[in-house]
PDB file of C-alpha atoms and ligand atoms in Angstrom:
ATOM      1  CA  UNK Z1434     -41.846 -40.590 -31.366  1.00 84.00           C
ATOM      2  CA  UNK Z1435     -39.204 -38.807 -33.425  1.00 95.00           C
ATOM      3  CA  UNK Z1436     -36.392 -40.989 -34.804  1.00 97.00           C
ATOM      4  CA  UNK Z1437     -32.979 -40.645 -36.199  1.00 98.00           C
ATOM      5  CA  UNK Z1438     -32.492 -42.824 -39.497  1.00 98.00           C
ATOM      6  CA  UNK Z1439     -28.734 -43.776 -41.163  1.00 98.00           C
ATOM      7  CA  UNK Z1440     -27.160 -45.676 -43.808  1.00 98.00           C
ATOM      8  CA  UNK Z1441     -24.863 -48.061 -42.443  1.00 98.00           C
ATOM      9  CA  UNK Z1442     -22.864 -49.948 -45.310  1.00 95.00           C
ATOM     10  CA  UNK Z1443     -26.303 -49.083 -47.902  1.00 96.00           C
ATOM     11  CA  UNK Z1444     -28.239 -50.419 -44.895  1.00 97.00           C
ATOM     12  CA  UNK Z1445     -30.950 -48.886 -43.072  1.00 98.00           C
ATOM     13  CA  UNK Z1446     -30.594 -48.510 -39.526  1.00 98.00           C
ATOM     14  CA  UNK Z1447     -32.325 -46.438 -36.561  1.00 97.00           C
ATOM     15  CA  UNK Z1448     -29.649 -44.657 -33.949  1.00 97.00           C
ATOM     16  CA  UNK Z1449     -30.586 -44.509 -30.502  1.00 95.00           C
ATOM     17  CA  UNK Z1450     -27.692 -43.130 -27.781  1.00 92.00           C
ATOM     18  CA  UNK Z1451     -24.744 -43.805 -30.123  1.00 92.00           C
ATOM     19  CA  UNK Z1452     -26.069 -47.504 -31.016  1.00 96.00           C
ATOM     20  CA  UNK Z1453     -27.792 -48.697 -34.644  1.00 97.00           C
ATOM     21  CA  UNK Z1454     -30.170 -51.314 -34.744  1.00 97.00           C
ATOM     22  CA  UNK Z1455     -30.800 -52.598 -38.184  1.00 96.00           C
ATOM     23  CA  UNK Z1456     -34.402 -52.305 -39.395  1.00 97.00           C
ATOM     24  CA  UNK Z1457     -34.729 -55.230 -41.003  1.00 96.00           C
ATOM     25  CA  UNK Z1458     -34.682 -56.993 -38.000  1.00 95.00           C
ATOM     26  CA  UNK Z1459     -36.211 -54.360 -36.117  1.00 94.00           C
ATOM     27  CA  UNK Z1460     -39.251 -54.668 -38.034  1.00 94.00           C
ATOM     28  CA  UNK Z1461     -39.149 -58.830 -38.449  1.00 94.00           C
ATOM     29  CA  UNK Z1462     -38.433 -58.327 -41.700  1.00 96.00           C
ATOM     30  CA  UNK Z1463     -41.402 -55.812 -43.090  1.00 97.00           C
ATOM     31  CA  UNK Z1464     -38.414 -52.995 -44.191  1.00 97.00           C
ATOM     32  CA  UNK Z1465     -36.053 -54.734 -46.535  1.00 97.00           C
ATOM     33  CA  UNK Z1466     -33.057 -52.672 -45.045  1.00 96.00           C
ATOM     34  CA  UNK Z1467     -32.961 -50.276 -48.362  1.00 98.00           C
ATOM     35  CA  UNK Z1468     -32.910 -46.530 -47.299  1.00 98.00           C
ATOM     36  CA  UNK Z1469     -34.759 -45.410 -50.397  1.00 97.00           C
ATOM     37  CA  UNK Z1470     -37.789 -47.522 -48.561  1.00 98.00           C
ATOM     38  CA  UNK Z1471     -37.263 -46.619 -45.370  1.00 98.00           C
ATOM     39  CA  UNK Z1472     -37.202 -42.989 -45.994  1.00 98.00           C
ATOM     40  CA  UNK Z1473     -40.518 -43.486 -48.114  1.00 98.00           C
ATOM     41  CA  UNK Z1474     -42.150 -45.597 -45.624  1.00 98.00           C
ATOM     42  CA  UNK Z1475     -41.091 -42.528 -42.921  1.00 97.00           C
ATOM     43  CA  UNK Z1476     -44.203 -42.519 -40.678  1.00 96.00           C
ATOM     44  CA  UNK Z1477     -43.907 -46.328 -39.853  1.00 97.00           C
ATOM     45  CA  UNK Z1478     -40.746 -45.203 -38.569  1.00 97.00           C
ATOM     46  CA  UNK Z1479     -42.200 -42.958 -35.526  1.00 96.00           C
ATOM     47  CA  UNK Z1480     -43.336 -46.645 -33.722  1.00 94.00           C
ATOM     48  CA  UNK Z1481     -40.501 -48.371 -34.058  1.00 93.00           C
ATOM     49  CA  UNK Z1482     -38.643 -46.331 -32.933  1.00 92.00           C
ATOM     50  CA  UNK Z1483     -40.395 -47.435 -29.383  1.00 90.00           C
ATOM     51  CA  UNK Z1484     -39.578 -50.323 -29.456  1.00 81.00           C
ATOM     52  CA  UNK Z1485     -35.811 -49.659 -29.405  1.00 88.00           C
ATOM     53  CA  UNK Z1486     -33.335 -52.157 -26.939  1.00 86.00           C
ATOM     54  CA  UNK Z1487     -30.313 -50.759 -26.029  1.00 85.00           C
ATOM     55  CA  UNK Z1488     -29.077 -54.585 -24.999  1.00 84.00           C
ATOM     56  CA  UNK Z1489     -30.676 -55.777 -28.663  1.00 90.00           C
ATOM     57  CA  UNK Z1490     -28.412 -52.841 -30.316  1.00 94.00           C
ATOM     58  CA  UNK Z1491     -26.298 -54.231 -33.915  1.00 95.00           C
ATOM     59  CA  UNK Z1492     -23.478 -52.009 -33.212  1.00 95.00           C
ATOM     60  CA  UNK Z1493     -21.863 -48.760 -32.258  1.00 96.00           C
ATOM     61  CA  UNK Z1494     -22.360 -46.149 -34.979  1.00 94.00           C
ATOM     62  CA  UNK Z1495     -18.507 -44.436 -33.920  1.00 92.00           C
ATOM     63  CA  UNK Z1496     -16.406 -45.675 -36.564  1.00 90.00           C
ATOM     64  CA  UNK Z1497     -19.443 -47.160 -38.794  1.00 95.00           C
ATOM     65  CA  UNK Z1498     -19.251 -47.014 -41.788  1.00 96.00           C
ATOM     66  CA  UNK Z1499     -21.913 -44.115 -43.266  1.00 98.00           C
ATOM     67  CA  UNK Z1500     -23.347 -43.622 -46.239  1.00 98.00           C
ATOM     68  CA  UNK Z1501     -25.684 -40.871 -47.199  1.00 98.00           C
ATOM     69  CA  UNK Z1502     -28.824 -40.760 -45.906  1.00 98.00           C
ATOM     70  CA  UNK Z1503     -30.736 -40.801 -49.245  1.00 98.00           C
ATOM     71  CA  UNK Z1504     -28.067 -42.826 -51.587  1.00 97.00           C
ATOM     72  CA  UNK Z1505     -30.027 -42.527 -54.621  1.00 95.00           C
ATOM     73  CA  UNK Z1506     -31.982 -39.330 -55.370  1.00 98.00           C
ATOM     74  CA  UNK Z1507     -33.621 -38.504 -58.491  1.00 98.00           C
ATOM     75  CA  UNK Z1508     -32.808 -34.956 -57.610  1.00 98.00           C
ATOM     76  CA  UNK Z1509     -30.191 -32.748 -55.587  1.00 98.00           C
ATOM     77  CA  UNK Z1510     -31.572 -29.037 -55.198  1.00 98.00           C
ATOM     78  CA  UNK Z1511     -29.391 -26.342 -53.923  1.00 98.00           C
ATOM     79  CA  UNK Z1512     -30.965 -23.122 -52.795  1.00 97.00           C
ATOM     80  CA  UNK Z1513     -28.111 -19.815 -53.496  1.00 93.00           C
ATOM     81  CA  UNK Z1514     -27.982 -16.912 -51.663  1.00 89.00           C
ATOM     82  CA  UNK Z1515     -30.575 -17.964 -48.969  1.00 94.00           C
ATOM     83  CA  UNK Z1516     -28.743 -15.991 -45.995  1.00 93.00           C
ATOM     84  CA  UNK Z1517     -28.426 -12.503 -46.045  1.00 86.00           C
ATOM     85  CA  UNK Z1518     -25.401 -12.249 -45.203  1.00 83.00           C
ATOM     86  CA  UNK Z1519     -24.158 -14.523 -47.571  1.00 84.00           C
ATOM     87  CA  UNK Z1520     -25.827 -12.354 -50.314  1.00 83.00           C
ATOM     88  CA  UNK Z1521     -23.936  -9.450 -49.625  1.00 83.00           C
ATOM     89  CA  UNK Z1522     -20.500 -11.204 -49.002  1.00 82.00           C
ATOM     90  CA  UNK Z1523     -20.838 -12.136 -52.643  1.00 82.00           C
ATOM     91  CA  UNK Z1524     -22.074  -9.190 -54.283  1.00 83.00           C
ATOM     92  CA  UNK Z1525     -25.707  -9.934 -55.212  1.00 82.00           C
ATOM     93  CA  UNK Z1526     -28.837  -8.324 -54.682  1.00 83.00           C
ATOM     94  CA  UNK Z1527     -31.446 -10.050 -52.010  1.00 83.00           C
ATOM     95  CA  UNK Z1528     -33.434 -12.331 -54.746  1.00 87.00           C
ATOM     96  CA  UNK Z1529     -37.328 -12.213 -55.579  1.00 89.00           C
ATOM     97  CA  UNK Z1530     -37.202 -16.173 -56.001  1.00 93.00           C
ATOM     98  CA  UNK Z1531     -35.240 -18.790 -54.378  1.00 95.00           C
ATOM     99  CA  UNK Z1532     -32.141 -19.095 -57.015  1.00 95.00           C
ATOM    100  CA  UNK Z1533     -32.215 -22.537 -57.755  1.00 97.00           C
ATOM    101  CA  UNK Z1534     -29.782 -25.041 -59.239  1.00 98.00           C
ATOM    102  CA  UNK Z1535     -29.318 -28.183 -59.412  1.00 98.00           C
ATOM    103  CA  UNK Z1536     -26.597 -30.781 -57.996  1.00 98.00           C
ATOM    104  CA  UNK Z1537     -26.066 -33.956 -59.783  1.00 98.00           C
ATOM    105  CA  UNK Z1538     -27.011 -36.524 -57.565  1.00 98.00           C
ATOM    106  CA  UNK Z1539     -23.684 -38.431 -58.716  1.00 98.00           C
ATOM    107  CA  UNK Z1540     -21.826 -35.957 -56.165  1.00 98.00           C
ATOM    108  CA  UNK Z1541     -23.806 -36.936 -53.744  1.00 98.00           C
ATOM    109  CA  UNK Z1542     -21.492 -39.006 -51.008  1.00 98.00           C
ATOM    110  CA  UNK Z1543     -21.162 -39.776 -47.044  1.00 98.00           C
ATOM    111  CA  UNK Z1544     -20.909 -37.814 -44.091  1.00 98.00           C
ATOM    112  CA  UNK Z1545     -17.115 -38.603 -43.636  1.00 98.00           C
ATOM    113  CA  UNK Z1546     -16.236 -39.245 -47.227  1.00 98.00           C
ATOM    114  CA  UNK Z1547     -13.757 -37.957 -48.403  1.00 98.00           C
ATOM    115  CA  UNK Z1548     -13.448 -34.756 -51.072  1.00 98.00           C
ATOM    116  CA  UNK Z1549     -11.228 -35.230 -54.187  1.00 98.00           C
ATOM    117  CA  UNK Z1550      -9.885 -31.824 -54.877  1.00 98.00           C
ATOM    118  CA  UNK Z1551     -10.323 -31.773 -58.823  1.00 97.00           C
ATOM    119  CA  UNK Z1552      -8.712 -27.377 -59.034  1.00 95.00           C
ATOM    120  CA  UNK Z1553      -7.829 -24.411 -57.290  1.00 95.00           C
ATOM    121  CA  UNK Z1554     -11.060 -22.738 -56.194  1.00 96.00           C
ATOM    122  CA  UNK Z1555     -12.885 -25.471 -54.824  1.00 97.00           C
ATOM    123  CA  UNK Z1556     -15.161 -23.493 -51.661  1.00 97.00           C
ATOM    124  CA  UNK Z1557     -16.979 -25.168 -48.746  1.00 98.00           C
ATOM    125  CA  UNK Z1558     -21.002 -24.478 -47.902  1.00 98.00           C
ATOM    126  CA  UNK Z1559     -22.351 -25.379 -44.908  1.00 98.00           C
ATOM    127  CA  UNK Z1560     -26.206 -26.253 -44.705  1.00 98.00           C
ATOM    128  CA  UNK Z1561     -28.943 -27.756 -43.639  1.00 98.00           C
ATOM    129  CA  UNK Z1562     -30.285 -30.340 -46.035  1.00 98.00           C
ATOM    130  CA  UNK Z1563     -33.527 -31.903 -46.440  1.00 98.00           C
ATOM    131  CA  UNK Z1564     -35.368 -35.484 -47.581  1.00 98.00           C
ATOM    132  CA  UNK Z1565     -38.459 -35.024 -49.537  1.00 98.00           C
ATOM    133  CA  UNK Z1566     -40.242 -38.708 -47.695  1.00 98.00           C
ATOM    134  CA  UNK Z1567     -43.469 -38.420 -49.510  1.00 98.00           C
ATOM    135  CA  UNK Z1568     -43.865 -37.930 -53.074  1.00 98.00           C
ATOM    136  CA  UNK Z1569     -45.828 -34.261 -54.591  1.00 98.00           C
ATOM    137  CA  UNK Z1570     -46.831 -31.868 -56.680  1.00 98.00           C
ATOM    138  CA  UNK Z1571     -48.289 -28.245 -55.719  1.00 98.00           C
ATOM    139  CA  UNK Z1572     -47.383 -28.786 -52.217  1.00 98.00           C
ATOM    140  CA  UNK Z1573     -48.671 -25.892 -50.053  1.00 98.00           C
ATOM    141  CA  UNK Z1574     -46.630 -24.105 -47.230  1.00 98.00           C
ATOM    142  CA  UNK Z1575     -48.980 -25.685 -44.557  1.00 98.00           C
ATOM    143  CA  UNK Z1576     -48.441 -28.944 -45.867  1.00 98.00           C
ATOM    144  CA  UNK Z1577     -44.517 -28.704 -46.539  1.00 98.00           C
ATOM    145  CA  UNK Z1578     -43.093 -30.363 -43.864  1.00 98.00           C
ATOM    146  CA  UNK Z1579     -45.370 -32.937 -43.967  1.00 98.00           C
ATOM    147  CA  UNK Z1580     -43.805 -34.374 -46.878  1.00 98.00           C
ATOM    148  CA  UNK Z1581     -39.879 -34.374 -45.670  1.00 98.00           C
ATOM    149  CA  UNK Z1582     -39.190 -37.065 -44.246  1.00 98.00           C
ATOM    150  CA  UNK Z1583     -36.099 -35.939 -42.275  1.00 98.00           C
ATOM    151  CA  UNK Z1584     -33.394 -33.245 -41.828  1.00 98.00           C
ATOM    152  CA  UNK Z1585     -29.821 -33.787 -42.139  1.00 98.00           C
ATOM    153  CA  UNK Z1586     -26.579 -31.812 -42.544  1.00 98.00           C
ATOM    154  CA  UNK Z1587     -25.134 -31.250 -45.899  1.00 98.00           C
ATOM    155  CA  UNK Z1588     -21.889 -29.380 -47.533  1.00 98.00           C
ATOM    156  CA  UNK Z1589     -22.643 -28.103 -51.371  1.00 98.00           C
ATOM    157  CA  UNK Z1590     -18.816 -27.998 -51.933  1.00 98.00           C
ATOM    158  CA  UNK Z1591     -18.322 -25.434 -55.168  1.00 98.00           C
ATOM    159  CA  UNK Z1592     -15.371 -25.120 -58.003  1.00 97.00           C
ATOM    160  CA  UNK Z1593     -15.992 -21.457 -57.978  1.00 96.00           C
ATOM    161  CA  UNK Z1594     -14.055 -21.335 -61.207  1.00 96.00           C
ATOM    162  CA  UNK Z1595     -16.640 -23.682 -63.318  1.00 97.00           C
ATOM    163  CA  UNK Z1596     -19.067 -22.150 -61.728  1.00 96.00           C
ATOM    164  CA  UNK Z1597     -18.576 -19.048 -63.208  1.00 95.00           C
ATOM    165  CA  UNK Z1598     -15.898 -19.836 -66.249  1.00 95.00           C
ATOM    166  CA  UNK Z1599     -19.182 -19.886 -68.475  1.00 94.00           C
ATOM    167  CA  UNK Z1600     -21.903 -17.401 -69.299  1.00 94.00           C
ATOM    168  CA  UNK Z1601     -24.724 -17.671 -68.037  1.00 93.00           C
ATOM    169  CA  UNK Z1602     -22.702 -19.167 -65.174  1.00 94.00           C
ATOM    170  CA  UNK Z1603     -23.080 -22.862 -64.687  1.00 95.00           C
ATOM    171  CA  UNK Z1604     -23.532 -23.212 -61.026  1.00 96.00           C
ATOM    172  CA  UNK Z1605     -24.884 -27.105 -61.685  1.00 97.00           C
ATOM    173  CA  UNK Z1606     -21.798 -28.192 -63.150  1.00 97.00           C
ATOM    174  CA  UNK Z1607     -19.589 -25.991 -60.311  1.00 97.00           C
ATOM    175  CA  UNK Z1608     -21.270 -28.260 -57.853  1.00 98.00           C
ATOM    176  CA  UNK Z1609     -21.104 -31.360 -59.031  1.00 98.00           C
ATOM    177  CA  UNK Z1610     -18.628 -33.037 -59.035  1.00 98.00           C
ATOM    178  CA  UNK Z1611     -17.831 -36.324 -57.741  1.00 98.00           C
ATOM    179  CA  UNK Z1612     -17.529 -36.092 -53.649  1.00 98.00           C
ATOM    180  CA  UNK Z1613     -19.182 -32.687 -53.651  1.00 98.00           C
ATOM    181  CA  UNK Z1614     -22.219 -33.327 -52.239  1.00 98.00           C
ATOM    182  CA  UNK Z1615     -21.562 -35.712 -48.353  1.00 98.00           C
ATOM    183  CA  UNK Z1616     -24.642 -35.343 -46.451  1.00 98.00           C
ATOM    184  CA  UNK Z1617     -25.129 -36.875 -43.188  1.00 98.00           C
ATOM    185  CA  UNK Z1618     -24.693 -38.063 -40.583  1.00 98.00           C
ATOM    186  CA  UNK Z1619     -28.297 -38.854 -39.617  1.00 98.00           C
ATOM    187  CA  UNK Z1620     -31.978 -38.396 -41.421  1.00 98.00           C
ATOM    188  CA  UNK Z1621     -33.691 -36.594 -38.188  1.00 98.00           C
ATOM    189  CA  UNK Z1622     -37.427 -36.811 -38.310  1.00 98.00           C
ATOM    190  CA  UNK Z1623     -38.812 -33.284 -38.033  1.00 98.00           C
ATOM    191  CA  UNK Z1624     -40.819 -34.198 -34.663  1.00 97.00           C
ATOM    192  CA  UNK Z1625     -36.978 -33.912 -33.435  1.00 97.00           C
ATOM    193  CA  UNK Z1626     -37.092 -30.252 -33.273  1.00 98.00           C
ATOM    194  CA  UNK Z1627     -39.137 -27.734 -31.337  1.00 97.00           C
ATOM    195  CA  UNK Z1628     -38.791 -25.577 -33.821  1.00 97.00           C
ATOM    196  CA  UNK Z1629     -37.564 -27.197 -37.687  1.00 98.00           C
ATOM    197  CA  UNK Z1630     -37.404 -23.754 -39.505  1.00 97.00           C
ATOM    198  CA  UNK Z1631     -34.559 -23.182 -36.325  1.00 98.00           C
ATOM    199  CA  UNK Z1632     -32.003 -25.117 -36.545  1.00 98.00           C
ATOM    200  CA  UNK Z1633     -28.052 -23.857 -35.690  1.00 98.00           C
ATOM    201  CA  UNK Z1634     -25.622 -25.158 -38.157  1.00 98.00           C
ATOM    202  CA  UNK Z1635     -21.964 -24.194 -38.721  1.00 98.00           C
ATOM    203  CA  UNK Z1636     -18.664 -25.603 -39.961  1.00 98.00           C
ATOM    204  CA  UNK Z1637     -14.471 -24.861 -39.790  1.00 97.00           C
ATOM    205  CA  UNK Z1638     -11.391 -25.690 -41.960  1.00 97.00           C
ATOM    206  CA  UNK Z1639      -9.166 -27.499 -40.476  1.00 97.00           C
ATOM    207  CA  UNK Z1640      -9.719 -26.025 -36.712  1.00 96.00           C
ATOM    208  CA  UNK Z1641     -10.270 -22.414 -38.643  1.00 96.00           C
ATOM    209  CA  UNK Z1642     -14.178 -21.679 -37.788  1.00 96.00           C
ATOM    210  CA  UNK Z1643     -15.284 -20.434 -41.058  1.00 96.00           C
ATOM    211  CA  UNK Z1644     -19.794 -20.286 -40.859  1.00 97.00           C
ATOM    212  CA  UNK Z1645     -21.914 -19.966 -38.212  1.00 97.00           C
ATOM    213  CA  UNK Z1646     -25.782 -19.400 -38.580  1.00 97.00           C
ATOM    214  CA  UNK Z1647     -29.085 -20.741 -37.790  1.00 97.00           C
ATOM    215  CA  UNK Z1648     -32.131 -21.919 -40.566  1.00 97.00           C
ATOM    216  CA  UNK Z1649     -34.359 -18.986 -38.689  1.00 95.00           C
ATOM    217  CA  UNK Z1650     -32.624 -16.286 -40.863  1.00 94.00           C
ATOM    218  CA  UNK Z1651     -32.965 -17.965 -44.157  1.00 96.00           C
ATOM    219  CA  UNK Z1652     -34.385 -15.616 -46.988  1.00 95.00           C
ATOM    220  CA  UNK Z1653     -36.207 -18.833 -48.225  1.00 97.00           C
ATOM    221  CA  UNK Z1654     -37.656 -20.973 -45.385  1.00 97.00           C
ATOM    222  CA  UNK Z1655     -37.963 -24.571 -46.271  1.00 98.00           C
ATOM    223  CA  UNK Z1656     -42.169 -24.100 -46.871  1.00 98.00           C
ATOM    224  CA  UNK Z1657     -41.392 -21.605 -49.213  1.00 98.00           C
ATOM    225  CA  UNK Z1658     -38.756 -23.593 -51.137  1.00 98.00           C
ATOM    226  CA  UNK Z1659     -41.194 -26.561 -51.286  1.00 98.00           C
ATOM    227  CA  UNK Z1660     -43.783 -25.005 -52.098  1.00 98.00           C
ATOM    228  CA  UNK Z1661     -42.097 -23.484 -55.313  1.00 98.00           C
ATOM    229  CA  UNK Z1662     -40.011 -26.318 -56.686  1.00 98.00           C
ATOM    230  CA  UNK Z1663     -42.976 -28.181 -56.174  1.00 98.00           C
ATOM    231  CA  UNK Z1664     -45.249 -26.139 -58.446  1.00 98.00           C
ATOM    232  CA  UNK Z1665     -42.507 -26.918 -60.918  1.00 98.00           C
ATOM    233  CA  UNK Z1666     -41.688 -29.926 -60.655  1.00 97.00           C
ATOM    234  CA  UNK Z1667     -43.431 -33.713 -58.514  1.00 98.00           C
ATOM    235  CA  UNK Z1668     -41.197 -34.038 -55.476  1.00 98.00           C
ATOM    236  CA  UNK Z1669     -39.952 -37.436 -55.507  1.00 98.00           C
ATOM    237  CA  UNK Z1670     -39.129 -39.634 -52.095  1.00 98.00           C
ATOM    238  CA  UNK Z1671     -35.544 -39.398 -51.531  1.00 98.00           C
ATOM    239  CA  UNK Z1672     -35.227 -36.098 -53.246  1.00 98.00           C
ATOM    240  CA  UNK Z1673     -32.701 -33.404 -51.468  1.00 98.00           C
ATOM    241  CA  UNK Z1674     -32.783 -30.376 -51.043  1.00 98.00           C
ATOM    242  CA  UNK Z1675     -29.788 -27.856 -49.937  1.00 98.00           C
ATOM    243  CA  UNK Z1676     -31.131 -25.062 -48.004  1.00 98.00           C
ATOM    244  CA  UNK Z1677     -28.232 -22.482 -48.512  1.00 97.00           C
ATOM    245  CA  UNK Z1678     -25.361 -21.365 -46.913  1.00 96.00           C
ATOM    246  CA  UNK Z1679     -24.158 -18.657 -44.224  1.00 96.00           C
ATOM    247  CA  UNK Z1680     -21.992 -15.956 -44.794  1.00 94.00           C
ATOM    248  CA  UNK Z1681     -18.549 -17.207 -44.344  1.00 94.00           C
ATOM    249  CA  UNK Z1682     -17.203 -19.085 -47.550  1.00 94.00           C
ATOM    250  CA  UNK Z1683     -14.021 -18.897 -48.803  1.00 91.00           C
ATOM    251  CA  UNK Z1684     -14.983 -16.514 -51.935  1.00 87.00           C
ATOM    252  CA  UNK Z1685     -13.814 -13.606 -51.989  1.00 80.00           C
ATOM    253  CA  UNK Z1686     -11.918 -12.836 -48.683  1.00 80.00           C
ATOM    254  CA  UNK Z1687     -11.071 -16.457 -47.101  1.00 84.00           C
ATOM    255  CA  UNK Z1688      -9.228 -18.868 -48.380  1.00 93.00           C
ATOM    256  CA  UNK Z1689     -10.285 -21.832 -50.793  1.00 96.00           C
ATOM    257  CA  UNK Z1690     -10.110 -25.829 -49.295  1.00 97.00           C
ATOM    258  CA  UNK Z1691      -6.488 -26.973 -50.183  1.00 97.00           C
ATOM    259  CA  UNK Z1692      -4.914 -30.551 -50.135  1.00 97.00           C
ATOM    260  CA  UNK Z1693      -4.725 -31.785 -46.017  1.00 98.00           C
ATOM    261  CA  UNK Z1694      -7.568 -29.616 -45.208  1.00 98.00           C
ATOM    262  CA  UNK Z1695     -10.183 -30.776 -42.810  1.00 98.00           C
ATOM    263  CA  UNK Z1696     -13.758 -29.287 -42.907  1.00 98.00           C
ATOM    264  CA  UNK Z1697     -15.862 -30.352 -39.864  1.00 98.00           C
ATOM    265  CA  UNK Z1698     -19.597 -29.531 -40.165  1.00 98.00           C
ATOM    266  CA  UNK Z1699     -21.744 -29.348 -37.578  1.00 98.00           C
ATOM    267  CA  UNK Z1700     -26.331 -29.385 -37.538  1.00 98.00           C
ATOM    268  CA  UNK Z1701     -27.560 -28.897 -33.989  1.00 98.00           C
ATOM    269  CA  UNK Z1702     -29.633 -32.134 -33.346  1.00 97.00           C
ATOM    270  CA  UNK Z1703     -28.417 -34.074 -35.815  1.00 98.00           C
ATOM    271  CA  UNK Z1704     -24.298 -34.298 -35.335  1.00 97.00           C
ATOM    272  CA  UNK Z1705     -21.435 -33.512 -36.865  1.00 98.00           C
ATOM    273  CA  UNK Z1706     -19.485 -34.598 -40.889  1.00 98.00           C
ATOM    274  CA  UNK Z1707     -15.885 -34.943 -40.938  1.00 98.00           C
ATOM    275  CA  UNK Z1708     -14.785 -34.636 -44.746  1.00 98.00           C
ATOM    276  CA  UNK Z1709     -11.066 -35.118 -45.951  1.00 98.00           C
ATOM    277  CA  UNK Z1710      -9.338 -32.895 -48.744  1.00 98.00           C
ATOM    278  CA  UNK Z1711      -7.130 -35.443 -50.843  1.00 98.00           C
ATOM    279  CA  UNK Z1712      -5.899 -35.173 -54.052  1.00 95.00           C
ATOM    280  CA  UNK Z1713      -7.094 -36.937 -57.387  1.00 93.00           C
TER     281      UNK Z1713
HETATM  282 ZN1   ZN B2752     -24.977 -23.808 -51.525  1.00 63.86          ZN
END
């Protein structure tokens, strides 16, 4: 049965119709409550997730306090220029391989956290993230999805200025800075969807809708991603990996995220990430 995994306060919890139940005491006490566990130990998840009660529930998740759904990854892919669209909005030729950098998984943050604005050309990204759940290496198309353990929503938030102040450009250190990675809200096992390589996702700036696709006209489909970072490098549980982003960003012709914006993000089946523009 599919479930829908969270991070309550660095707790593991599973969401049912708005409620969390902790899985520590779901599971008498055979999950710890760390994520990093639960999302490795992903297909004990499916059963119980049966055994859900409403009346039993440990709270409401509106107002709860989320963290990312993997808090600790050993690494953060991001996948450029993986909508067509998006390819030609900035000016680059469709690619041969999925372009491939890397996020620091210190930006990595919560579904509602906020973003600390650290210069003038910071850009939002939309996308649909996934959580490698079991660890490999040489992972074939056929078996990709096999090994994620969920899907969840994601925005690769960019300083398009340090991204490309350097030659070669240094998209890893454009990307990674503190609070520019929230993912969230919920880990969605991949039973969820009829179709996971389908999935509508799209986000606005404060009320302004900005990106609107769906994961069935990436360039890259998630097999193919997996299957080549994985014949480069062992997958790890908890590893992420952003999918790419729809045409629609604020470089060149929209505007970049300023102080008091609001970006809401939105992953059909999996809910919705309110993030904050402050200042340092
Ligand atoms: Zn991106």
């Amino acid at each position: 049965m599919a479930f829908q995994l969270a991070n309550i306060a660095g707790r593991a919890v599973l969401v049912a119709d708005g409620a969390y139940h902790d899985l520590s005491r779901l599971s008498g006490g055979a999950f710890s409550g760390d994520m990093t566990e639960a999302i490795e130990r992903h297909g004990e998840l499916h059963a119980l997730n049966e055994n859900l009660d409403a009346a039993l529930a440990d709270g409401s998740l509106e107002g709860a306090d989320l963290g990312p759904p993997s808090p600790a990854p050993s690494k953060a892919f991001g996948i450029g220029l993986n909508y067509r669209a998006h390819a030609e909005e900035s000016n680059m030729e469709i690619p041969e391989y999925p372009p491939t950098f890397a996020k620091f998984p210190s930006c990595i943050s919560g579904p509602n956290d906020d973003i600390v604005l650290r210069g003038t050309a910071v850009d939002y990204e939309v996308e649909v993230v996934v959580i490698i759940g079991t660890a490999g290496r040489d992972i074939s198309q056929a078996d990709s999805w096999s090994h994620v353990a969920g899907v969840t929503g994601g925005q690769d938030v960019s300083d398009r200025r340090v991204q490309f102040h350097a030659t070669p450009p240094q998209f890893a250190l454009g990307k990674s800075f503190d609070t520019y990675g929230p993912i969230g809200p919920l880990l969605v096992s991949v039973d969820s969807f009829e179709n996971p390589d389908d999935i509508g996702l799209s986000c606005g700036v404060s009320g302004d809708p900005r990106q609107s696709s769906r994961t069935s006209d990436l360039i890259f489909d998630v097999p193919t991603i997996i299957e080549y970072l994985s014949g480069i490098c062992t997958l790890n549980v908890g590893d992420v990996i952003f999918t790419g982003t729809p045409a629609g960003v604020g470089a060149p012709k929209r505007q970049f995220l300023g102080e008091g914006d609001v970006v809401v993000s939105t992953f059909e089946g999996i809910g919705t990430m309110t993030n904050h523009c402050v200042a340092p």
